[in-house]
């Protein structure tokens, strides 16, 4: 979808910052808006940092930009920790040195996209299938910057009526999927095994399956629901990223808005 885009500006919870404007008649696609937001996120990157590198259509712009700044000499001594094999391949192709959590258990900054963002900056992630590695890496980060377009903003988690992913072990997956459905039944849940392009079960980088949960109702206390899901044998991790995002950068029709955790009005 193309969006009309007047002179670009950036707003945050406290300030409004002018940046070079674009012609009033310029039409930018959502992917171009994602790129603008990703570049803004990369402004948080400083030389010498250990970076968590996200996965997906938005995060790829940030990875490309970091590689470009390294080639230009504007960044140096960067170490990247990729959240997927796909991101690993991209990062290597643009010259970002890589490592892992074993060597760097504390990450300075992670940059990634999200599938949903609620008013308290809770997230749904994992529709691309990388939720476990994303949660491990972004959970180990001092700061986690999230990049989205405004279509990802929801009133409550599950509000898009799209998938809330849950990564499960392949062993007796139907049993686990049914237990998930029972736990989530009160929220109008439909649970479906995610399939790959070949019609077989989608397999994550960790060799697991994903059950996609489609919800009709607000789950209320997300931490209670999180605990109920994680207590089920066979569940590896779910795609709710609760109280993890430090900053969310939102690309929309009028520009790029920055929301910070401290000013979201939530505990």
Coordinates of C-alpha atoms in Angstrom, one line a residue:
X1 CA 0.0 0.0 0.0
X2 CA 1.4 3.4 -1.0
X3 CA 1.1 6.2 1.5
X4 CA 1.0 10.0 0.8
X5 CA 3.9 11.5 2.6
X6 CA 4.2 15.2 3.4
X7 CA 7.4 16.7 4.8
X8 CA 8.9 14.0 7.0
X9 CA 9.2 14.7 10.7
X10 CA 9.9 12.7 13.8
X11 CA 8.0 13.0 17.0
X12 CA 8.7 11.5 20.4
X13 CA 6.9 11.6 23.7
X14 CA 8.8 14.8 24.6
X15 CA 10.2 16.5 21.6
X16 CA 9.7 17.1 17.9
X17 CA 12.8 17.0 15.7
X18 CA 13.0 18.3 12.2
X19 CA 14.8 16.2 9.6
X20 CA 15.4 16.8 5.9
X21 CA 12.0 17.1 4.2
X22 CA 10.7 15.1 1.2
X23 CA 8.7 16.7 -1.6
X24 CA 5.0 17.1 -0.6
X25 CA 3.9 15.1 -3.6
X26 CA 6.2 12.1 -2.8
X27 CA 4.5 8.8 -2.3
X28 CA 6.4 6.2 -0.2
X29 CA 5.5 2.6 0.1
X30 CA 5.3 0.8 3.5
X31 CA 8.6 -0.8 2.8
X32 CA 10.2 2.6 2.3
X33 CA 8.7 3.8 5.5
X34 CA 10.1 0.7 7.3
X35 CA 13.5 1.6 5.9
X36 CA 13.2 5.2 7.2
X37 CA 12.3 3.9 10.7
X38 CA 15.1 1.3 10.6
X39 CA 17.6 4.0 9.8
X40 CA 16.4 6.0 12.7
X41 CA 16.8 2.9 15.0
X42 CA 20.4 2.6 13.8
X43 CA 21.1 6.1 15.1
X44 CA 21.1 4.3 18.5
X45 CA 24.1 2.2 17.4
X46 CA 27.6 3.3 18.6
X47 CA 31.0 1.9 17.8
X48 CA 32.2 -0.9 20.1
X49 CA 28.6 -2.2 20.7
X50 CA 27.5 -5.8 20.7
X51 CA 24.2 -5.8 18.7
X52 CA 21.3 -8.2 18.5
X53 CA 20.3 -8.3 14.9
X54 CA 16.6 -9.0 14.3
X55 CA 14.8 -10.9 11.6
X56 CA 12.2 -9.9 9.1
X57 CA 11.2 -7.3 6.4
X58 CA 11.9 -4.4 8.7
X59 CA 15.0 -5.6 10.5
X60 CA 16.7 -6.4 7.3
X61 CA 16.9 -2.6 6.6
X62 CA 18.7 -2.0 9.9
X63 CA 21.2 -4.8 9.2
X64 CA 21.9 -3.4 5.8
X65 CA 22.4 0.1 7.2
X66 CA 24.8 -1.2 9.9
X67 CA 26.8 -2.9 7.2
X68 CA 26.9 0.3 5.1
X69 CA 28.1 2.4 8.1
X70 CA 30.8 -0.2 8.8
X71 CA 32.0 0.0 5.2
X72 CA 32.0 3.8 5.3
X73 CA 34.1 3.8 8.6
X74 CA 31.3 5.6 10.5
X75 CA 31.0 2.6 12.8
X76 CA 33.8 0.2 14.0
X77 CA 34.4 -2.6 16.4
X78 CA 30.8 -3.9 16.1
X79 CA 29.8 -7.5 17.0
X80 CA 26.5 -8.8 15.8
X81 CA 24.4 -11.6 17.3
X82 CA 21.9 -12.8 14.7
X83 CA 18.4 -14.0 15.7
X84 CA 18.0 -16.4 12.7
X85 CA 20.1 -18.2 10.0
X86 CA 18.6 -15.8 7.5
X87 CA 19.8 -12.8 9.4
X88 CA 23.2 -14.5 9.9
X89 CA 23.5 -14.9 6.1
X90 CA 22.6 -11.2 5.5
X91 CA 24.9 -9.9 8.2
X92 CA 27.9 -11.8 6.8
X93 CA 27.1 -10.6 3.3
X94 CA 27.3 -7.0 4.4
X95 CA 30.4 -7.4 6.5
X96 CA 29.1 -7.5 10.1
X97 CA 31.4 -9.6 12.3
X98 CA 29.3 -12.2 14.2
X99 CA 29.3 -14.0 17.5
X100 CA 26.8 -15.6 19.9
X101 CA 25.4 -15.4 23.4
X102 CA 27.9 -17.9 24.8
X103 CA 30.7 -15.4 24.0
X104 CA 28.6 -12.3 24.7
X105 CA 25.9 -13.0 27.3
X106 CA 25.1 -9.3 27.7
X107 CA 24.1 -7.4 24.5
X108 CA 24.2 -3.6 24.4
X109 CA 21.4 -3.1 21.9
X110 CA 19.0 -5.2 19.8
X111 CA 17.0 -3.9 16.9
X112 CA 14.1 -5.9 15.5
X113 CA 10.5 -5.6 14.1
X114 CA 7.3 -6.8 15.7
X115 CA 4.0 -8.2 14.5
X116 CA 1.9 -6.4 17.1
X117 CA 2.5 -3.6 19.6
X118 CA 0.0 -2.7 22.3
X119 CA -0.3 0.6 24.2
X120 CA 2.1 -0.7 27.0
X121 CA 4.7 -1.7 24.3
X122 CA 4.1 -5.4 24.8
X123 CA 4.7 -7.2 21.5
X124 CA 3.8 -10.2 19.5
X125 CA 6.7 -11.6 17.5
X126 CA 7.4 -14.8 15.7
X127 CA 5.2 -14.9 12.6
X128 CA 8.4 -15.2 10.7
X129 CA 9.3 -18.3 12.8
X130 CA 12.3 -17.0 14.8
X131 CA 10.7 -16.2 18.1
X132 CA 12.8 -18.4 20.4
X133 CA 16.2 -17.0 19.3
X134 CA 14.7 -13.5 19.2
X135 CA 13.5 -13.8 22.8
X136 CA 16.8 -15.2 24.0
X137 CA 18.9 -12.5 22.4
X138 CA 16.5 -9.5 23.0
X139 CA 16.0 -10.7 26.5
X140 CA 19.7 -10.4 27.1
X141 CA 19.9 -6.8 25.8
X142 CA 20.3 -3.7 27.8
X143 CA 18.2 -1.8 25.3
X144 CA 15.7 -3.2 22.8
X145 CA 14.5 -0.9 19.9
X146 CA 11.5 -2.1 17.9
X147 CA 10.7 -0.9 14.4
X148 CA 7.1 -1.2 13.0
X149 CA 4.7 0.5 10.6
X150 CA 1.6 1.9 12.2
X151 CA -0.5 -1.1 11.0
X152 CA 1.2 -3.1 13.8
X153 CA -0.3 -1.0 16.6
X154 CA -3.2 -2.8 18.4
X155 CA -5.4 -2.0 21.3
X156 CA -4.6 -5.3 22.9
X157 CA -2.3 -8.3 22.2
X158 CA -4.1 -10.6 19.7
X159 CA -6.1 -7.6 18.5
X160 CA -5.0 -8.0 14.9
X161 CA -6.8 -11.4 14.8
X162 CA -3.6 -12.7 13.2
X163 CA -1.4 -15.4 14.7
X164 CA 0.1 -15.6 18.2
X165 CA 2.8 -18.1 17.6
X166 CA 3.9 -20.8 20.1
X167 CA 7.0 -22.9 19.4
X168 CA 6.5 -26.5 20.4
X169 CA 8.6 -29.8 20.2
X170 CA 7.6 -32.1 17.3
X171 CA 7.0 -35.0 19.6
X172 CA 3.2 -35.6 19.9
X173 CA 2.5 -32.1 18.6
X174 CA -1.2 -32.7 18.2
X175 CA -1.4 -33.4 22.0
X176 CA 0.4 -30.2 22.7
X177 CA -1.7 -28.2 20.3
X178 CA -4.9 -29.5 21.9
X179 CA -3.6 -28.5 25.4
X180 CA -2.9 -25.1 24.1
X181 CA -6.3 -24.8 22.6
X182 CA -7.8 -25.8 26.0
X183 CA -5.8 -23.2 27.9
X184 CA -6.8 -20.5 25.4
X185 CA -10.4 -21.6 24.8
X186 CA -11.9 -18.8 26.9
X187 CA -10.4 -16.3 24.4
X188 CA -12.1 -17.8 21.3
X189 CA -8.9 -19.6 20.3
X190 CA -8.3 -21.6 17.1
X191 CA -5.0 -23.4 17.1
X192 CA -3.4 -24.4 13.8
X193 CA -0.1 -26.1 13.0
X194 CA 2.0 -23.8 10.8
X195 CA 2.8 -25.4 7.4
X196 CA 5.7 -24.6 5.1
X197 CA 5.7 -24.0 1.4
X198 CA 5.8 -27.8 0.7
X199 CA 2.7 -28.4 2.8
X200 CA 4.6 -30.1 5.5
X201 CA 5.0 -28.8 9.0
X202 CA 7.1 -25.6 9.2
X203 CA 10.3 -26.3 11.1
X204 CA 12.1 -23.5 13.0
X205 CA 15.9 -23.0 13.1
X206 CA 15.8 -25.0 16.3
X207 CA 14.1 -28.0 14.7
X208 CA 10.7 -27.3 16.4
X209 CA 7.2 -26.8 15.1
X210 CA 5.0 -23.7 15.5
X211 CA 1.3 -23.7 16.5
X212 CA -0.4 -20.4 15.5
X213 CA -3.1 -19.3 17.9
X214 CA -5.9 -17.1 16.5
X215 CA -7.8 -15.2 19.3
X216 CA -11.1 -13.4 19.3
X217 CA -11.0 -11.9 22.7
X218 CA -8.7 -9.8 24.9
X219 CA -6.6 -12.1 27.1
X220 CA -6.5 -9.6 30.0
X221 CA -3.6 -10.3 32.3
X222 CA -0.9 -11.3 29.8
X223 CA 1.5 -12.6 32.4
X224 CA -1.0 -15.0 33.8
X225 CA -1.7 -16.3 30.2
X226 CA 2.1 -16.5 29.6
X227 CA 2.6 -18.6 32.7
X228 CA -0.2 -21.0 31.7
X229 CA 1.2 -21.5 28.2
X230 CA 4.8 -22.1 29.4
X231 CA 3.7 -24.6 32.0
X232 CA 2.4 -27.0 29.3
X233 CA 4.8 -29.9 28.6
X234 CA 5.9 -29.7 25.0
X235 CA 5.9 -25.9 24.8
X236 CA 9.2 -24.3 24.1
X237 CA 8.3 -20.6 24.0
X238 CA 5.5 -18.3 22.9
X239 CA 5.5 -15.1 20.9
X240 CA 4.4 -12.6 23.6
X241 CA 7.3 -10.3 24.4
X242 CA 6.1 -8.7 27.6
X243 CA 7.8 -5.7 29.1
X244 CA 10.9 -6.1 26.9
X245 CA 10.8 -3.2 24.4
X246 CA 12.7 -0.1 25.5
X247 CA 11.7 2.1 22.5
X248 CA 9.3 1.6 19.6
X249 CA 9.8 3.5 16.4
X250 CA 6.6 3.7 14.4
X251 CA 6.5 4.6 10.7
X252 CA 3.2 6.1 9.5
X253 CA 1.6 8.5 7.1
X254 CA 2.8 11.6 8.9
X255 CA 6.3 10.5 9.7
X256 CA 8.1 8.5 12.3
X257 CA 7.0 8.5 15.9
X258 CA 9.1 7.3 18.9
X259 CA 7.4 5.8 21.9
X260 CA 9.5 5.1 25.0
X261 CA 8.8 2.5 27.7
X262 CA 9.0 5.0 30.6
X263 CA 6.3 7.2 29.1
X264 CA 3.9 4.5 27.9
X265 CA 1.8 5.0 31.1
X266 CA 2.0 1.2 31.9
X267 CA 3.8 -0.6 34.7

